[in-house]
Amino acid sequence: MSAQIGWTDWLVIGLYLVGLVLLSLYLSRSQHSRSDYYVGNHGIGPWAIAISTMATQCSTSSILGAPAFVAFAAGGGLVWLQYELAVPLAMIAIMVFLFPAFYRLNLISVYEYLERRFDLKTRLILSGIFQFVRAFATAVTVYGISLVIELITGLPFFWSVVLIGAITLLYDVLGGIRAVIYSDVLQMLILVVVLLGLLALLLADLGGFSGIFSALPSGRVKSLDFAATGLGDGQTFAFWPMLIGGFFLYVSYYGCDQSQVQRELCSRNLNDGRKALFLNGILRFPFVLLYCLLGVAVAAFALHNPGFIDSLPKDAGQPNYNLAVPLMMTKMLPHGLIGLGMVALFAAAMSSLDSVINSLSATTMEDFVRRFKKGQWQQRTELNLSRLVTVCWGVLTLGFAFFVGRIADTVLEAINMIGSLINGPVLAVFALGLLTRRANGNGAVAGLLGGFGLNLYCWVAVPTLSWLWWNAFGFGCCFLVGYLVSLISGKRNTEHGLYWHSLGEQQNDKRWKKGYLLLVLWALVILLVAWGLERL
């Protein structure tokens, strides 16, 4: 599979990478402070923020792994679409409860809220957890895409990491969050165009949707599973765990994770931030549907062309299904467009890597570095130091990519499981702060440990329980333990303005009631689309 690209493909890749660097140089002219660097001086529009958020969520692991899950995984198929039912509902919860509080407090690091509401240790613990989990997961993403680059281009693994990482780090350091967001928009557009083109070619080759769906066994196109519960029956991707567990997962990820919230905080005002969340709740499903349909098409192509599976690179003697989409690109696209296809894979990786590096830098500066300085730094000094911290995180993350090889395959399959160990407890810590007056830092940390411990026990002792339920169970355990420990210890922070109900009319903006209703109706539309696909 190696060295299947020509000079025209390299030209397309080179022009794209140079264009990203030039864009970041242009955007760097408007940077004068750390606020410019990390939140774009609160001057970015909702459409750009929404598309950038989608691009980060849909990483290389999604673009390669989701079609492979749909096409080849045992128990896979279109049941993946059930995961999307929770997204619009999660956006409502964030728009109502979380985002207005964070925006009103003029935060850069979302974990600053925890210090103001609880204490310093709660802030540093949550920030540290974010930095560890995100840096490790991003190293796995870099490892995965670098393997693809190595296989397709013939570049050694070292230079594949350098190619994807160095360019991303360069435009991230120069352009800050503006470069992250606007490059994500460009990368998302390229990715959609390439995936649509590849799907169109497969449809033409296989006789359209009717030819594709008729060729597959019914289990592969099954999209809804109401019968199973995931509560000990071994059915991980049943409807209820994906809806309920997915709701807590998405509220935590989009509402409490710095890599996501930081984009929302770039909004020009509270209404624009809500609009960005609303757009993400609407636009995400069509894109996920696109790469799931691509997975169905790849499965049908493999049935019509038995040699396709054998042509996949082997991993421990078994075909590596995650490389099905890149291999399909080299088979279906002419030279030049293969380069564009590689750019799409670069885009998927870069859109995850750039935002994580920038958010790691933001939390390090805001939660750790700045507290060591007595008095105020000059704005230029803060900006240069922010860029230096970004470089350090970029180098560290890229360095990690060389050491995850032996466990990367396991982590790529289990990355959502690992996140689900802590997603629910993290959300519960913020909920304790926003929804209760009696909760304190000791209770929040005790609840965090309790929720994480419960989820870890479920992983080890109850393997037949769907890991999606961990998000809900961890939330409930953390909230209950945190509140009880707080009642016992008694101490609390009573600073005005840190509770949800203290936000007053901002939380009850009548203009958004129709928006919330539309998101509920959109969740029903997703359900109907999934039901309709199952009956094609």
Short mmCIF file of C-alpha atoms in Angstrom, two decimals, residues 114-293:
data_model
loop_
_atom_site.label_atom_id
_atom_site.label_comp_id
_atom_site.label_asym_id
_atom_site.label_seq_id
_atom_site.Cartn_x
_atom_site.Cartn_y
_atom_site.Cartn_z
CA LEU A 114 -13.98 25.71 40.29
CA GLU A 115 -11.50 27.79 42.29
CA ARG A 116 -13.94 30.67 42.59
CA ARG A 117 -16.79 28.37 43.56
CA PHE A 118 -14.85 25.80 45.63
CA ASP A 119 -11.10 26.12 46.21
CA LEU A 120 -7.71 25.96 44.52
CA LYS A 121 -7.18 22.20 44.87
CA THR A 122 -10.42 21.45 43.00
CA ARG A 123 -9.34 23.68 40.14
CA LEU A 124 -5.86 22.18 39.89
CA ILE A 125 -7.07 18.57 40.14
CA LEU A 126 -9.63 18.99 37.33
CA SER A 127 -7.18 20.94 35.19
CA GLY A 128 -4.51 18.29 35.75
CA ILE A 129 -6.90 15.50 34.79
CA PHE A 130 -7.80 17.35 31.59
CA GLN A 131 -4.15 17.87 30.67
CA PHE A 132 -3.18 14.24 31.27
CA VAL A 133 -6.14 12.68 29.42
CA ARG A 134 -6.05 15.06 26.46
CA ALA A 135 -2.27 14.92 25.96
CA PHE A 136 -2.29 11.13 26.00
CA ALA A 137 -5.32 10.80 23.70
CA THR A 138 -3.82 13.31 21.26
CA ALA A 139 -0.57 11.35 21.14
CA VAL A 140 -2.60 8.32 20.09
CA THR A 141 -4.28 10.37 17.35
CA VAL A 142 -0.88 11.50 16.05
CA TYR A 143 0.36 7.91 16.17
CA GLY A 144 -2.64 6.66 14.18
CA ILE A 145 -2.50 9.24 11.39
CA SER A 146 1.30 8.92 11.17
CA LEU A 147 0.93 5.21 10.48
CA VAL A 148 -1.47 6.03 7.66
CA ILE A 149 0.95 8.60 6.22
CA GLU A 150 3.79 6.07 6.46
CA LEU A 151 1.79 3.37 4.67
CA ILE A 152 0.46 5.56 1.87
CA THR A 153 3.46 7.79 1.19
CA GLY A 154 6.36 5.55 2.17
CA LEU A 155 7.73 8.20 4.54
CA PRO A 156 9.40 6.77 7.68
CA PHE A 157 7.26 6.96 10.80
CA PHE A 158 9.50 9.63 12.37
CA TRP A 159 9.07 12.00 9.44
CA SER A 160 5.35 11.26 9.27
CA VAL A 161 5.01 12.48 12.86
CA VAL A 162 7.14 15.53 12.10
CA LEU A 163 5.12 16.35 8.97
CA ILE A 164 1.73 16.29 10.70
CA GLY A 165 2.93 17.69 14.02
CA ALA A 166 5.40 20.40 13.10
CA ILE A 167 3.07 22.20 10.68
CA THR A 168 0.18 22.05 13.16
CA LEU A 169 2.38 23.35 15.96
CA LEU A 170 3.76 26.13 13.76
CA TYR A 171 0.40 27.59 12.77
CA ASP A 172 -0.94 27.06 16.30
CA VAL A 173 1.98 28.94 17.90
CA LEU A 174 1.82 31.79 15.40
CA GLY A 175 -1.90 32.28 15.01
CA GLY A 176 -3.34 31.20 18.37
CA ILE A 177 -7.01 30.33 18.70
CA ARG A 178 -7.97 32.31 15.59
CA ALA A 179 -5.66 30.16 13.47
CA VAL A 180 -7.07 27.07 15.18
CA ILE A 181 -10.68 28.01 14.44
CA TYR A 182 -10.29 29.31 10.88
CA SER A 183 -7.99 26.45 9.85
CA ASP A 184 -10.53 24.03 11.32
CA VAL A 185 -13.24 25.57 9.13
CA LEU A 186 -11.08 25.13 6.03
CA GLN A 187 -10.16 21.59 7.04
CA MET A 188 -13.78 20.66 7.71
CA LEU A 189 -14.83 21.87 4.25
CA ILE A 190 -12.07 19.85 2.59
CA LEU A 191 -13.00 16.77 4.61
CA VAL A 192 -16.68 16.99 3.67
CA VAL A 193 -15.90 17.47 -0.03
CA VAL A 194 -13.54 14.47 -0.12
CA LEU A 195 -15.89 12.16 1.78
CA LEU A 196 -18.85 13.20 -0.39
CA GLY A 197 -16.80 12.58 -3.53
CA LEU A 198 -15.65 9.16 -2.35
CA LEU A 199 -19.20 8.19 -1.38
CA ALA A 200 -20.50 9.36 -4.78
CA LEU A 201 -17.92 7.22 -6.59
CA LEU A 202 -18.86 4.16 -4.53
CA LEU A 203 -22.58 4.76 -5.13
CA ALA A 204 -21.98 4.98 -8.88
CA ASP A 205 -19.93 1.77 -8.80
CA LEU A 206 -22.38 -0.22 -6.65
CA GLY A 207 -25.75 0.80 -8.05
CA GLY A 208 -26.77 3.56 -5.67
CA PHE A 209 -28.15 3.26 -2.17
CA SER A 210 -30.52 0.46 -3.14
CA GLY A 211 -27.62 -1.61 -4.46
CA ILE A 212 -25.56 -0.97 -1.36
CA PHE A 213 -28.24 -1.76 1.20
CA SER A 214 -29.53 -4.81 -0.66
CA ALA A 215 -26.04 -6.33 -0.73
CA LEU A 216 -25.53 -6.21 3.03
CA PRO A 217 -26.84 -8.56 5.73
CA SER A 218 -29.62 -7.08 7.86
CA GLY A 219 -27.39 -6.93 10.95
CA ARG A 220 -24.98 -4.57 9.20
CA VAL A 221 -27.71 -1.98 8.44
CA LYS A 222 -29.47 -2.32 11.80
CA SER A 223 -29.55 1.16 13.30
CA LEU A 224 -31.81 0.89 16.38
CA ASP A 225 -31.65 -1.61 19.23
CA PHE A 226 -34.45 -1.05 21.73
CA ALA A 227 -34.48 -4.61 23.05
CA ALA A 228 -31.11 -4.59 24.82
CA THR A 229 -30.30 -2.36 27.79
CA GLY A 230 -26.53 -2.69 28.17
CA LEU A 231 -27.12 -3.45 31.85
CA GLY A 232 -25.25 -6.73 32.01
CA ASP A 233 -26.40 -8.20 28.70
CA GLY A 234 -23.10 -7.43 26.96
CA GLN A 235 -24.78 -5.14 24.40
CA THR A 236 -22.64 -2.03 24.53
CA PHE A 237 -24.32 -0.12 21.70
CA ALA A 238 -27.96 -0.55 22.64
CA PHE A 239 -30.36 2.38 22.34
CA TRP A 240 -30.73 3.31 26.02
CA PRO A 241 -27.07 3.43 27.04
CA MET A 242 -26.26 5.39 23.89
CA LEU A 243 -29.07 7.89 24.59
CA ILE A 244 -28.73 8.31 28.36
CA GLY A 245 -25.03 7.59 28.75
CA GLY A 246 -24.31 9.55 25.59
CA PHE A 247 -26.19 12.56 27.00
CA PHE A 248 -23.93 12.77 30.05
CA LEU A 249 -20.86 12.11 27.91
CA TYR A 250 -21.65 14.95 25.50
CA VAL A 251 -22.67 17.45 28.19
CA SER A 252 -19.37 16.78 29.94
CA TYR A 253 -17.30 16.92 26.76
CA TYR A 254 -18.86 19.98 25.14
CA GLY A 255 -19.64 21.79 28.40
CA CYS A 256 -16.75 21.04 30.79
CA ASP A 257 -13.75 20.14 28.61
CA GLN A 258 -11.36 23.06 27.99
CA SER A 259 -10.67 21.99 24.40
CA GLN A 260 -14.34 22.59 23.59
CA VAL A 261 -15.42 25.35 25.97
CA GLN A 262 -12.48 27.55 24.99
CA ARG A 263 -13.94 27.90 21.48
CA GLU A 264 -17.34 28.82 22.91
CA LEU A 265 -15.71 31.49 25.08
CA CYS A 266 -14.36 33.14 21.90
CA SER A 267 -17.90 34.28 21.06
CA ARG A 268 -18.65 37.97 20.71
CA ASN A 269 -21.47 37.74 23.24
CA LEU A 270 -23.59 35.26 25.17
CA ASN A 271 -26.17 34.97 22.39
CA ASP A 272 -23.51 34.13 19.77
CA GLY A 273 -22.09 31.45 22.05
CA ARG A 274 -25.50 29.85 22.39
CA LYS A 275 -25.93 30.09 18.63
CA ALA A 276 -22.63 28.23 18.10
CA LEU A 277 -23.82 25.43 20.40
CA PHE A 278 -27.19 25.35 18.61
CA LEU A 279 -25.51 25.08 15.20
CA ASN A 280 -23.28 22.29 16.43
CA GLY A 281 -26.34 20.41 17.67
CA ILE A 282 -27.90 20.67 14.20
CA LEU A 283 -24.90 20.27 11.87
CA ARG A 284 -23.08 17.41 13.56
CA PHE A 285 -25.56 14.66 12.60
CA PRO A 286 -25.39 15.19 8.81
CA PHE A 287 -21.61 14.87 8.95
CA VAL A 288 -21.68 11.74 11.12
CA LEU A 289 -24.33 10.30 8.80
CA LEU A 290 -21.97 10.96 5.88
CA TYR A 291 -19.08 8.92 7.23
CA CYS A 292 -21.42 6.18 8.49
CA LEU A 293 -22.93 5.86 4.99
#
